Coordinates of C-alpha atoms in Angstrom, one line a residue:
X1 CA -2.0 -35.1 4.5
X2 CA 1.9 -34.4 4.1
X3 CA 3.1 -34.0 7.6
X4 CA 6.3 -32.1 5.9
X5 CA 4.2 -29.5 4.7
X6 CA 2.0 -29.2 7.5
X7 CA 5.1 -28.8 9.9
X8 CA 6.5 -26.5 7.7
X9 CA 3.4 -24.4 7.4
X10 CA 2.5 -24.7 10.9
X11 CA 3.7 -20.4 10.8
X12 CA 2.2 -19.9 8.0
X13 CA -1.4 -20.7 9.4
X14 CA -0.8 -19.4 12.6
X15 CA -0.1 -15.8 10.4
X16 CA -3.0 -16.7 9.0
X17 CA -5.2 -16.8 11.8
X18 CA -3.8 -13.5 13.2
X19 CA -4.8 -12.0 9.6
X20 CA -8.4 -12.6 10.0
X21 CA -8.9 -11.6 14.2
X22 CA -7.1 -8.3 13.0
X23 CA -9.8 -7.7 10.3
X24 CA -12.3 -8.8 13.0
X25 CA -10.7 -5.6 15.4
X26 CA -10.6 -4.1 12.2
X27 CA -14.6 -4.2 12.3
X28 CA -14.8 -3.5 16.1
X29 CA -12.9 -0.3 16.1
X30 CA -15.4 0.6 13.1
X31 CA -18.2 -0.4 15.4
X32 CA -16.7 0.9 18.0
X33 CA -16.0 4.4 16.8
X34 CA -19.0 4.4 13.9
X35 CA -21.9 2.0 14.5
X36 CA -24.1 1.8 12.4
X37 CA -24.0 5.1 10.6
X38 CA -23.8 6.6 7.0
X39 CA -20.5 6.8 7.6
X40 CA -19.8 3.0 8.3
X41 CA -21.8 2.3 5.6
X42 CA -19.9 4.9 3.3
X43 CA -16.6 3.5 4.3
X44 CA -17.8 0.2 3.5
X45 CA -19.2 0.7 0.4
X46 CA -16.1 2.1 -0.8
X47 CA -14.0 -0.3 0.4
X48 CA -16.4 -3.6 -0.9
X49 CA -15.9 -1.4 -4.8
X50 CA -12.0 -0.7 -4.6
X51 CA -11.5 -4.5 -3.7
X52 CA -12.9 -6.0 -6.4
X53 CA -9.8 -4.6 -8.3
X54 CA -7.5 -5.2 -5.4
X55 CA -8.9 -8.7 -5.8
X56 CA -7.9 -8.6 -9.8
X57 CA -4.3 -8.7 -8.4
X58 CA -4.2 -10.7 -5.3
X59 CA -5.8 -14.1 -4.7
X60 CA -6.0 -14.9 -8.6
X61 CA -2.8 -14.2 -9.1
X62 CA -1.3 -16.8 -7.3
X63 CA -3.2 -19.6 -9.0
X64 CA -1.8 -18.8 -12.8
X65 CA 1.8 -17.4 -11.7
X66 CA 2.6 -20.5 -9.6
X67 CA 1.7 -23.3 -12.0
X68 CA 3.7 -21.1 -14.7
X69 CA 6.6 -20.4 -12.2
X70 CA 6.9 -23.5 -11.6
X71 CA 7.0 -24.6 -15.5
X72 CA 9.7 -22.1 -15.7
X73 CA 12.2 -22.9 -13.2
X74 CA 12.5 -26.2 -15.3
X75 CA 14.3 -23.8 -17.5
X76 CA 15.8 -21.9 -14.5
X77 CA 14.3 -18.7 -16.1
X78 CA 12.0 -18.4 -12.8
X79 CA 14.0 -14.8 -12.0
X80 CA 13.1 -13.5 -15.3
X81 CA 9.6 -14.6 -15.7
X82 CA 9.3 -12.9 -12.2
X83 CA 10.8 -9.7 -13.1
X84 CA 8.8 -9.1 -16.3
X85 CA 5.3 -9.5 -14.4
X86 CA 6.3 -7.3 -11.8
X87 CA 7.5 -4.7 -14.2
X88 CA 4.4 -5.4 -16.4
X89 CA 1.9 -5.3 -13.4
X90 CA 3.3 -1.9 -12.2
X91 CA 2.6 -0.2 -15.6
X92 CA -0.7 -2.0 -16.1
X93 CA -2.0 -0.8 -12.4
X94 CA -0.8 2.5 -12.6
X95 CA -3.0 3.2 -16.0
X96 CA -5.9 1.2 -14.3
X97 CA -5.4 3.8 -11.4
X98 CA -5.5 6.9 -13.1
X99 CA -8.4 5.9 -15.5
X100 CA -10.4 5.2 -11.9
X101 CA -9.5 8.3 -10.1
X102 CA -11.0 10.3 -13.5
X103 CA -14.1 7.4 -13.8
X104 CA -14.7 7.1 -10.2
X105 CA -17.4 10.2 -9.8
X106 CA -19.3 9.2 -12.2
X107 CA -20.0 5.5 -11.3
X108 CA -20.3 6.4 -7.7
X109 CA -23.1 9.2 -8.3
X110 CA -25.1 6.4 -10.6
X111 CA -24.5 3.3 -8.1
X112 CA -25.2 5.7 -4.7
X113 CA -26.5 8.3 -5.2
X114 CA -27.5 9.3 -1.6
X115 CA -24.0 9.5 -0.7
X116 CA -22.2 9.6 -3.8
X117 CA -19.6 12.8 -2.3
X118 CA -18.4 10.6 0.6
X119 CA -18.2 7.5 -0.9
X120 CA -16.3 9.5 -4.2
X121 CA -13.7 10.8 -2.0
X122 CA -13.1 7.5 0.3
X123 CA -12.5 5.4 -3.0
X124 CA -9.9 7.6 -4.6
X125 CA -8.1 7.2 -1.0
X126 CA -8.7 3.9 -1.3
X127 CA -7.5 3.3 -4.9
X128 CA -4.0 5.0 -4.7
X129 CA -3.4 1.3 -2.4
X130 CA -4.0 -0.6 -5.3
X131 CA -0.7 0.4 -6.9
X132 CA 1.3 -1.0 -3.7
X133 CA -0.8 -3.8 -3.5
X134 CA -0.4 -5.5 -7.0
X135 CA 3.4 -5.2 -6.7
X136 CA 2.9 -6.6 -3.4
X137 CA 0.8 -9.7 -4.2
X138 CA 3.4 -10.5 -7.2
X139 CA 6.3 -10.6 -4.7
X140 CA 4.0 -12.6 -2.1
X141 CA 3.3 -14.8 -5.0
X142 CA 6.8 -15.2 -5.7
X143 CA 7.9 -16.4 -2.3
X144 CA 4.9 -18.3 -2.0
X145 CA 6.3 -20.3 -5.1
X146 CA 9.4 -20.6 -2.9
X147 CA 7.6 -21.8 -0.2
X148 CA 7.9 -18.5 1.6
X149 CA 4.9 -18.8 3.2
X150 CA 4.8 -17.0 6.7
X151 CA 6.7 -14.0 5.0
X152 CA 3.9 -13.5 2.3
X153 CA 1.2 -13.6 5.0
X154 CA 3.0 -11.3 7.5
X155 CA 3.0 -8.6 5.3
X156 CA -0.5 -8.7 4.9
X157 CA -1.0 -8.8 8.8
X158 CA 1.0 -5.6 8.5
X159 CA -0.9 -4.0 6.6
X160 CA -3.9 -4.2 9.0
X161 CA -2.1 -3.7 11.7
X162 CA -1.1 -0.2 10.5
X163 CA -4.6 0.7 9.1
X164 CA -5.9 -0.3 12.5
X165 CA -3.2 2.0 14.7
X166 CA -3.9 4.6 12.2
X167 CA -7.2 4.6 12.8
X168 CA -7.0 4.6 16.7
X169 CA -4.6 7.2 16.9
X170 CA -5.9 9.7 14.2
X171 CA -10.0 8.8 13.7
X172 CA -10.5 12.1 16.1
X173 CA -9.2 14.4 13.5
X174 CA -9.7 12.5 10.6
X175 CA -13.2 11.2 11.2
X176 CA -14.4 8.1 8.9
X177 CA -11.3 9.3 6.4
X178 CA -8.7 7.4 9.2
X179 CA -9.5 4.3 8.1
X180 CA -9.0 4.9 4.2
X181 CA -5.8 6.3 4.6
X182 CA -4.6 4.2 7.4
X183 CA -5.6 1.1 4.7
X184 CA -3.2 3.2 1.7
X185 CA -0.4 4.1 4.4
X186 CA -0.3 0.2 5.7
X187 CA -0.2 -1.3 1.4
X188 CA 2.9 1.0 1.2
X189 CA 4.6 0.7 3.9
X190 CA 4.5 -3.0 3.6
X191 CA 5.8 -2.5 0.0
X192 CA 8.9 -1.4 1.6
X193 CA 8.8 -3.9 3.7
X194 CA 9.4 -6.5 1.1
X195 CA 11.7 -4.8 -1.2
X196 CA 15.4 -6.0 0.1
X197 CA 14.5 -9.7 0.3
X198 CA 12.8 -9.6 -3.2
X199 CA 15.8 -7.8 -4.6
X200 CA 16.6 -10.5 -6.9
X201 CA 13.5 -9.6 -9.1
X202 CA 13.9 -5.9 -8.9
X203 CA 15.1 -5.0 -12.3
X204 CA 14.6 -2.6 -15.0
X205 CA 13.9 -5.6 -17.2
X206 CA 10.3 -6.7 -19.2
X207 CA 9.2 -9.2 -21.7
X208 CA 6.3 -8.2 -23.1
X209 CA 5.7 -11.8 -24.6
X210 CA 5.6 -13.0 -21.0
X211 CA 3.4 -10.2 -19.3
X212 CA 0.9 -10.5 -21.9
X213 CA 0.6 -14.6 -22.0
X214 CA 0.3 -14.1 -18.4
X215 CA -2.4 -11.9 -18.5
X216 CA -4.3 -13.1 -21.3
X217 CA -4.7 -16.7 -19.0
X218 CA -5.0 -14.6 -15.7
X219 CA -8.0 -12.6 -17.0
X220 CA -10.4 -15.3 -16.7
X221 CA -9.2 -16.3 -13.6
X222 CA -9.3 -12.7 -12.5
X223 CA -12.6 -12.2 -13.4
X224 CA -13.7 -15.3 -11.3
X225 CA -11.9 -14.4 -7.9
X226 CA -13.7 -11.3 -8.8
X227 CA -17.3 -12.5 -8.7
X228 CA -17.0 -12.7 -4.9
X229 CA -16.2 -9.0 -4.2
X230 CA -18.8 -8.1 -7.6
X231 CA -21.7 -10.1 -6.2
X232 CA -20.7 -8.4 -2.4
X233 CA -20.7 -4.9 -4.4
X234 CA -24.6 -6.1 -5.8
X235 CA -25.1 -7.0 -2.3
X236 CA -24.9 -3.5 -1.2
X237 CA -26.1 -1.9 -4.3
X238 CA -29.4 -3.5 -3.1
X239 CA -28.4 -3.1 0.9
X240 CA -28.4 1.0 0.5
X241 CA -31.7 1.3 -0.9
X242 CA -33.3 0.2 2.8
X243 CA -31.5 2.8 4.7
X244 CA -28.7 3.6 7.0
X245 CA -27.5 0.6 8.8
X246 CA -28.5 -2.2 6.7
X247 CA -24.3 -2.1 4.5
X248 CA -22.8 -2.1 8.1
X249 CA -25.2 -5.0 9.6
X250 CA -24.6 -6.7 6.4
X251 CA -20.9 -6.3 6.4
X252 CA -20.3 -7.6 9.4
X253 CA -22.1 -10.4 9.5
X254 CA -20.6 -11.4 6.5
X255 CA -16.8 -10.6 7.7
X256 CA -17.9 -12.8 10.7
X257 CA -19.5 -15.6 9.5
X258 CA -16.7 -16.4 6.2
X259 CA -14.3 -16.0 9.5
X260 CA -13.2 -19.5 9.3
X261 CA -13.5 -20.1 5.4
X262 CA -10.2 -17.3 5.2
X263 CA -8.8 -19.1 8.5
X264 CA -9.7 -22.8 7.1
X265 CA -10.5 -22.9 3.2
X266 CA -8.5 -20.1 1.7
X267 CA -5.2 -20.4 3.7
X268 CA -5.0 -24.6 3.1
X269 CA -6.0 -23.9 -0.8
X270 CA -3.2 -21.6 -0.5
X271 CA -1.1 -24.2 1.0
X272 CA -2.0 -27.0 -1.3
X273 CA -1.9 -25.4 -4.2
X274 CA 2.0 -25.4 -5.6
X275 CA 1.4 -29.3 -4.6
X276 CA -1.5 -29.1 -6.9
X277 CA 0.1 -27.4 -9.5
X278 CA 3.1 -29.8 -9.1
X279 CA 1.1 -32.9 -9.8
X280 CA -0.6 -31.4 -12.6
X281 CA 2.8 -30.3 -14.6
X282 CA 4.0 -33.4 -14.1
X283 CA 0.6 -35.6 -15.3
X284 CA 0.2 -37.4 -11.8
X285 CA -3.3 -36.9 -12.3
X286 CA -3.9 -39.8 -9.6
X287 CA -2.4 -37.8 -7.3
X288 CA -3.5 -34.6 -7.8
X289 CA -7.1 -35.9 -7.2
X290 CA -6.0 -37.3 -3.6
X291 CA -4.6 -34.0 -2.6
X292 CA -7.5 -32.5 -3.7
X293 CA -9.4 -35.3 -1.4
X294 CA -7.1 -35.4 1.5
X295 CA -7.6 -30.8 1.4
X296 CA -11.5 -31.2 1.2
X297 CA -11.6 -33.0 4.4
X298 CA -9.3 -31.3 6.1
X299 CA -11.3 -28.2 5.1
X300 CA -14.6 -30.2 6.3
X301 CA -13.4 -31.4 9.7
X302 CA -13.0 -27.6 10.7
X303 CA -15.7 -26.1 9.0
X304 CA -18.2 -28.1 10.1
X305 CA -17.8 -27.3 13.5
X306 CA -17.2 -24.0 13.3
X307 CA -20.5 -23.6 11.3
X308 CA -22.5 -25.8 14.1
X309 CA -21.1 -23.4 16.9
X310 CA -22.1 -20.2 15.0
X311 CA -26.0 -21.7 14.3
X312 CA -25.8 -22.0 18.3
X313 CA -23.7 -19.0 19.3
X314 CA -24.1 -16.1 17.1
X315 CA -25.5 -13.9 18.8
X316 CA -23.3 -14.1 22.1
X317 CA -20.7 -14.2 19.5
X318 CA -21.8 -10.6 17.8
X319 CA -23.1 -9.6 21.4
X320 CA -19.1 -10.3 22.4
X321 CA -17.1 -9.0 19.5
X322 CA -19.0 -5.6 18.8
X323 CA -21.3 -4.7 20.9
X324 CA -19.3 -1.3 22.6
X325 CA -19.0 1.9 22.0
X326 CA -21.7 3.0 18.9
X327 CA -22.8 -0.3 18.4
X328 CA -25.9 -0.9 20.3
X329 CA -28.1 -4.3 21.1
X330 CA -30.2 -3.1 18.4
X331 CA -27.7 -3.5 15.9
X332 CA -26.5 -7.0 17.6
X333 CA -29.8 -8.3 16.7
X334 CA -30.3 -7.1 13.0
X335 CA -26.8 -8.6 12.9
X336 CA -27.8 -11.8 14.3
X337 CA -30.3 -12.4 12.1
X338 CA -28.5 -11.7 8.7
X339 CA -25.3 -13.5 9.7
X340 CA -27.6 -16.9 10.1
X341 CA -28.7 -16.7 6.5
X342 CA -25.1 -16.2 5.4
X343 CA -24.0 -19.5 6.8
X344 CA -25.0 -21.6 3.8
X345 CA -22.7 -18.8 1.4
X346 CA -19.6 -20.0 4.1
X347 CA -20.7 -23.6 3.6
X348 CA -20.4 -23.8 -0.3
X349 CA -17.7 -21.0 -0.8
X350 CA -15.4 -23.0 1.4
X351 CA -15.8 -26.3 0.0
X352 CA -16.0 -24.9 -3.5
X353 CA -11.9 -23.3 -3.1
X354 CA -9.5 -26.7 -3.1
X355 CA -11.9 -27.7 -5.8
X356 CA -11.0 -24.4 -8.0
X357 CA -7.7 -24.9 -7.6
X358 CA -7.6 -28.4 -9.1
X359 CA -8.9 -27.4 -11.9
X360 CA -7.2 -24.0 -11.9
X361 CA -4.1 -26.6 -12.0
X362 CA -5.2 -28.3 -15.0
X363 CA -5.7 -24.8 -16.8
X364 CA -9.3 -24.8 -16.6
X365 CA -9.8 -21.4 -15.7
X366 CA -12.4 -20.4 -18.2
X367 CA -14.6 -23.1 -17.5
X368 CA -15.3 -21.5 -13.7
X369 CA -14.8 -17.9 -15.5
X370 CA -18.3 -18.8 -17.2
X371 CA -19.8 -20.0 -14.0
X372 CA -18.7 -17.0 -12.2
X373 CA -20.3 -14.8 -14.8
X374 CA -23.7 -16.9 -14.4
X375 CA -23.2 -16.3 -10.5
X376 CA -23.4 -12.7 -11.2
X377 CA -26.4 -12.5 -13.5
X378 CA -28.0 -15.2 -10.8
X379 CA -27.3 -12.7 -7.8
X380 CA -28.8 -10.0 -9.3
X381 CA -31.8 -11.8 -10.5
X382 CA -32.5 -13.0 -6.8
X383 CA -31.3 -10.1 -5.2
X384 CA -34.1 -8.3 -6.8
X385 CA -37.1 -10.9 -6.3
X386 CA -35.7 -11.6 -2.6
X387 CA -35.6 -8.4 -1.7
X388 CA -38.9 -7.8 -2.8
X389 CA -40.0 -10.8 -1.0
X390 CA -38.2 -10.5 2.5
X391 CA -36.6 -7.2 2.4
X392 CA -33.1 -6.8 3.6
X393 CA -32.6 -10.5 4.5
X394 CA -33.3 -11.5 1.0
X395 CA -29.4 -10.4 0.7
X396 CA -27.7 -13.0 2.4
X397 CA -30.9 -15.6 1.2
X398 CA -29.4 -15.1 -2.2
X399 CA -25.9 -15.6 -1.8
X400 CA -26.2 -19.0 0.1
X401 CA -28.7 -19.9 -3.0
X402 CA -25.7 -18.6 -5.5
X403 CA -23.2 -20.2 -3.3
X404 CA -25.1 -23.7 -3.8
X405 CA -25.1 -23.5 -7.4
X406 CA -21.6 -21.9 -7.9
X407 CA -20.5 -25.4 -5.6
X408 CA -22.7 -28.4 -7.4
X409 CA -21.4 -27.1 -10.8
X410 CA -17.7 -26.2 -9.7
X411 CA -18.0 -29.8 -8.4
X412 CA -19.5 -31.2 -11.5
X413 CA -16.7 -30.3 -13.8
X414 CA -13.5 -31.2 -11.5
X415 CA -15.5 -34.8 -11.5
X416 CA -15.7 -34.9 -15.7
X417 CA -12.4 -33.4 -15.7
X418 CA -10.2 -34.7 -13.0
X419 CA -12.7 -37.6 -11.2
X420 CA -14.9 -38.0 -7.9
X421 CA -13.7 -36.8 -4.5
X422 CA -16.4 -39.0 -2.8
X423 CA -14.9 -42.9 -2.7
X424 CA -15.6 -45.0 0.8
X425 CA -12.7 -43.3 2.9
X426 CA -14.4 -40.1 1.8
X427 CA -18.2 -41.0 2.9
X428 CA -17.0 -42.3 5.9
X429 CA -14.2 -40.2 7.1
X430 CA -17.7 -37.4 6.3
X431 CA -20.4 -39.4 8.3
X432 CA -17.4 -39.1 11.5
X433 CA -17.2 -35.6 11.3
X434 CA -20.9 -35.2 10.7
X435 CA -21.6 -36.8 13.8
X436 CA -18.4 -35.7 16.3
X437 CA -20.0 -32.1 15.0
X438 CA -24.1 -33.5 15.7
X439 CA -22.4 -34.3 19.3
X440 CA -21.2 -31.1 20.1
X441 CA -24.0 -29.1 19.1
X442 CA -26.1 -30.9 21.4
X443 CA -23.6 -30.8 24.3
X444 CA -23.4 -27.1 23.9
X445 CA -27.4 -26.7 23.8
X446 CA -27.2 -28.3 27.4
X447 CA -24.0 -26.2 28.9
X448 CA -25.6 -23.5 31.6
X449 CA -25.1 -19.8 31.2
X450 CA -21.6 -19.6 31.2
X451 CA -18.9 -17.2 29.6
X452 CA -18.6 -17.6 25.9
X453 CA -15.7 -18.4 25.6
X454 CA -15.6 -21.2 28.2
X455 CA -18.9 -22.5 25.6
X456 CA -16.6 -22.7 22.7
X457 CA -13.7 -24.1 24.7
X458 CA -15.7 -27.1 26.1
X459 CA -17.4 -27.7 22.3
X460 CA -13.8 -27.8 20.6
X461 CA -12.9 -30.6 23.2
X462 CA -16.3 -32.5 22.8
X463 CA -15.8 -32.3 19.1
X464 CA -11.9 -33.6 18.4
X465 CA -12.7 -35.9 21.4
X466 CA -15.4 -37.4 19.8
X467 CA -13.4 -37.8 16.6
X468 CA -10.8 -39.6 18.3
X469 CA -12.9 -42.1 20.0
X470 CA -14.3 -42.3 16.5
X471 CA -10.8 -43.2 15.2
X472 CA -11.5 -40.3 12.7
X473 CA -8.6 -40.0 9.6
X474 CA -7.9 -37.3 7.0
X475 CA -6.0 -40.1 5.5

C-alpha cells in the first residue's frame, strides 16, 4: 500500500468514519422519536426511492469523470471539461426534477398503496435535494480528482449533521416531515458551502459535445451504482406488504450491518481509484492489478473482523445503538434477526467495489451494467419465492444470495480482463487474517458479561495482535 497516500488520506478516512456514525444517529433519532411506526417506514420508503436518483449523480460519477479528468488535464483543458458537466448536470437534474414532482403520485399510489399520501408528499420534499446534490457531487468529484479528499467528504458530513439538528430541534412541530426537510435544507446549504473554493469552474460556459460523451459512458455506470438503491427499493416493495414495522427493522439492520463496507470498502475504492484510473491511462496494466490486490486485502483485513464481531455481538450492538425512546426490545429482536441474514450482502458488496473500479478503469462499465440488470431481475425473482418461503426474512436471504452472484461474476471478468488477484502473497496474507479473525471470535465467546464496548475493545486488540505475531503484510 502507498504510505504517501495513506498519510495523506489519513483525514479523509477519519471524515469518513464520522459520515457513517452520523447516519447511524441519523437512525437513532428516527428510532428514538418514531420506532417502528408507519411513519418510519413512510420516511424510509421515500427516502430508499429518491436515492436511487441521488445515487445516478453521486458515487458513479466519480468513477467516469475522474478517469476522463484525468485524460484531460494532459491537455490542461481539465477547467473546461469541468465547467461543461456542471453546467450540463444542472440542466439535466432540474428537467429530471420537475418530470418527478409531476410523475411522483402516480408511481407512489401503484408501488404503496397503503400509504401512498405520505410517502407522495415526503418524496417531493425529498427530491427538490437532488438538484443541490448533483451539482454537489460534480464539484466533490472534481476536488477528489485533485486529491481534495477531506473537503469532498466534509461536506457530505454536513449535510447530516444539519438534517440531524433539524430534526431535533423541529420533529415536535414538524412531525416525520423534520427529517425530509432537514435532509433538502442540509444538500443546499452545503452547496453554498462549496461554491467559493470551486469558483474556478463556475462559469456560464457548456460544451454540449462533452456533457453528452460524458453521459452517454456514465449511463451504464449509472445504472449499475443504481442497482443497490433499486434492489433496496424491491426490498421494501416486498417489506410493506407484511405490515408496519417490517421497512424500519429492515432498514436498520441493513444501515448497520454495511456499516463498515461505507467505512472500509467504499471510502478506500474511493481512495484508490484516481491510482487506478492513473495506471490504466497510462497501460501499466501490471500495476493496476497490484493496486487492485494490495486494496482487496486491505479491504479484507478490516472486514473480516468486523463481520466476525457482528455474528457475535449484534444484538448488544442493536440493543446499544437504538434501543430508547419508541424503539422497544421487541423491535431489537426482529432487528437482530434480519441484520444476521444481511451479513453475507456486506460480505460480497464489499469485496466486489475495488474490483468495479478496475474495470470501471479499463472502461468496462457495460460489462457490470449487464450484471447489474441480471441482479435486479434475480432479486425480484427470489424476493418473491423467499418471501413466500420464510416470510419477511426471505428479504435479506435474497440479497446475500444476489450479493454472491453479483461478486463471482464481477470477479470472473476483472480475471479475463485484467488477471487473478489470488497469487501466493494473496492466499497467505488471507489464511492470516482468516485465522487472527477465528482467534478473536473465540476470545470474545469466552469474555464475561462485560460492557459492550469494553467486548469490542479487547477483540480489536486480540485481532491486530494476533496478526502481528503472525507477521501479517498487506504488501
Amino acid at each position: 500500500m502507498n504510505t504517501r497516500l495513506l498519510k495523506k488520506s489519513f483525514l479523509y478516512i477519519l471524515i469518513i468514519i464520522l459520515i457513517k456514525l452520523a447516519a447511524v444517529i441519523k437512525d437513532i433519532i428516527i428510532a428514538y422519536y418514531f420506532g417502528d411506526s408507519y411513519q418510519a417506514d413512510a420516511f424510509l420508503t421515500a427516502f430508499v426511492f429518491v436515492n436511487i436518483f441521488i445515487l445516478f449523480f453521486t458515487n458513479g460519477m466519480r468513477n467516469v469523470f475522474i478517469p476522463n479528468y484525468m485524460k484531460a488535464k494532459l491537455i490542461n483543458k481539465q477547467i473546461d471539461y469541468t465547467t461543461s458537466l456542471l453546467n450540463g448536470t444542472i440542466i439535466l437534474t432540474t428537467c429530471l426534477v420537475t418530470i418527478m414532482l409531476i410523475v411522483t403520485p402516480f408511481i407512489i399510489q401503484l408501488l404503496y398503496p397503503n400509504q401512498a399520501q405520505l410517502i407522495t408528499e415526503l418524496t417531493r420534499i425529498l427530491l427538490l435535494a437532488l438538484v443541490a446534490v448533483s451539482i454537489n457531487v460534480v464539484i466533490e468529484s472534481y476536488f477528489e480528482a485533485n486529491e481534495l479528499y477531506s473537503f469532498s467528504a466534509f461536506s457530505q458530513l454536513f449535510v447530516l449533521l444539519v438534517m440531524i439538528t433539524f430534526t431535533y430541534f423541529f420533529h415536535a412541530k414538524l412531525n416525520i416531515y423534520a427529517l425530509a426537510y432537514g435532509y433538502t435544507v442540509g444538500a443546499f446549504a452545503s452547496l453554498l458551502l462549496k461554491l467559493y473554493p470551486a469558483r474556478k469552474i463556475l462559469k456560464p460556459k457548456i460544451s454540449v459535445t462533452h456533457v453528452k460523451q460524458f453521459y452517454l459512458a456514465y449511463i451504464p455506470i449509472a445504472i449499475t451504482v443504481m442497482v443497490g438503491q433499486i434492489n433496496l427499493a424491491t426490498d421494501q416493495y416486498f417489506a410493506n406488504r407484511f405490515g408496519e414495522g417490517i421497512v424500519t427493522y429492515l432498514s436498520y439492520a441493513k444501515n448497520l450491518v454495511h456499516l463498515p463496507q461505507g467505512i472500509i470498502a467504499t471510502a478506500l475504492a474511493t481512495l484508490m481509484l484516481p491510482v487506478i484510473s492513473k495506471s490504466s491511462a497510462s497501460n501499466q496494466t501490471s500495476k493496476l492489478l497490484n493496486t487492485v490486490r494490495d486494496g482487496q486485502l486491505f479491504v479484507i483485513s478490516l472486514l473480516t473482523p468486523a463481520i466476525t464481531g457482528m455474528i457475535l455481538l449484534m444484538p448488544e450492538i442493536i440493543a446499544f445503538l437504538y434501543e430508547r425512546g419508541a424503539f422497544t426490545a421487541d423491535a431489537t429482536t426482529e432487528t437482530s434477526t434480519i441484520a444476521y441474514y444481511y451479513l453475507g450482502s456486506v460480505l460480497f458488496y464489499s469485496l466486489n467495489q475495488m474490483i468495479a473500479n478496475g474495470l470501471y478503469a479499463i472502461h468496462k462499465g457495460k460489462l457490470i451494467m449487464r450484471l447489474g440488470l441480471l441482479s435486479i431481475a434475480l432479486n425480484i425473482i427470489l424476493n418473491q419465492l423467499l418471501t413466500n418461503r420464510f416470510g419477511h426474512t426471505g428479504i435479506p436471504i435474497a440479497s446475500s444470495i444476489v450479493g454472491a452472484i453479483y461478486f463471482i461474476l464481477t470477479y470472473r471478468i476483472f480475471a479475463q480482463q485484467i488477471g487473478t488477484l489470488l497469487n501466493n502473497h494473496f492466499l497467505i496474507t488471507l489464511l492470516k487474517i482468516l485465522v487472527s479473525s477465528l482467534v478473536m471470535g473465540l476470545s470474545l465467546m469466552l469474555l464475561p458479561e462485560w460492557h459492550l464496548l469494553v467486548k469490542i475493545a479487547i477483540g480489536t486488540l486480540i485481532y491486530f495482535t494476533s496478526n502481528g505475531v503472525l507477521k501479517t503484510k498487506i504488501r
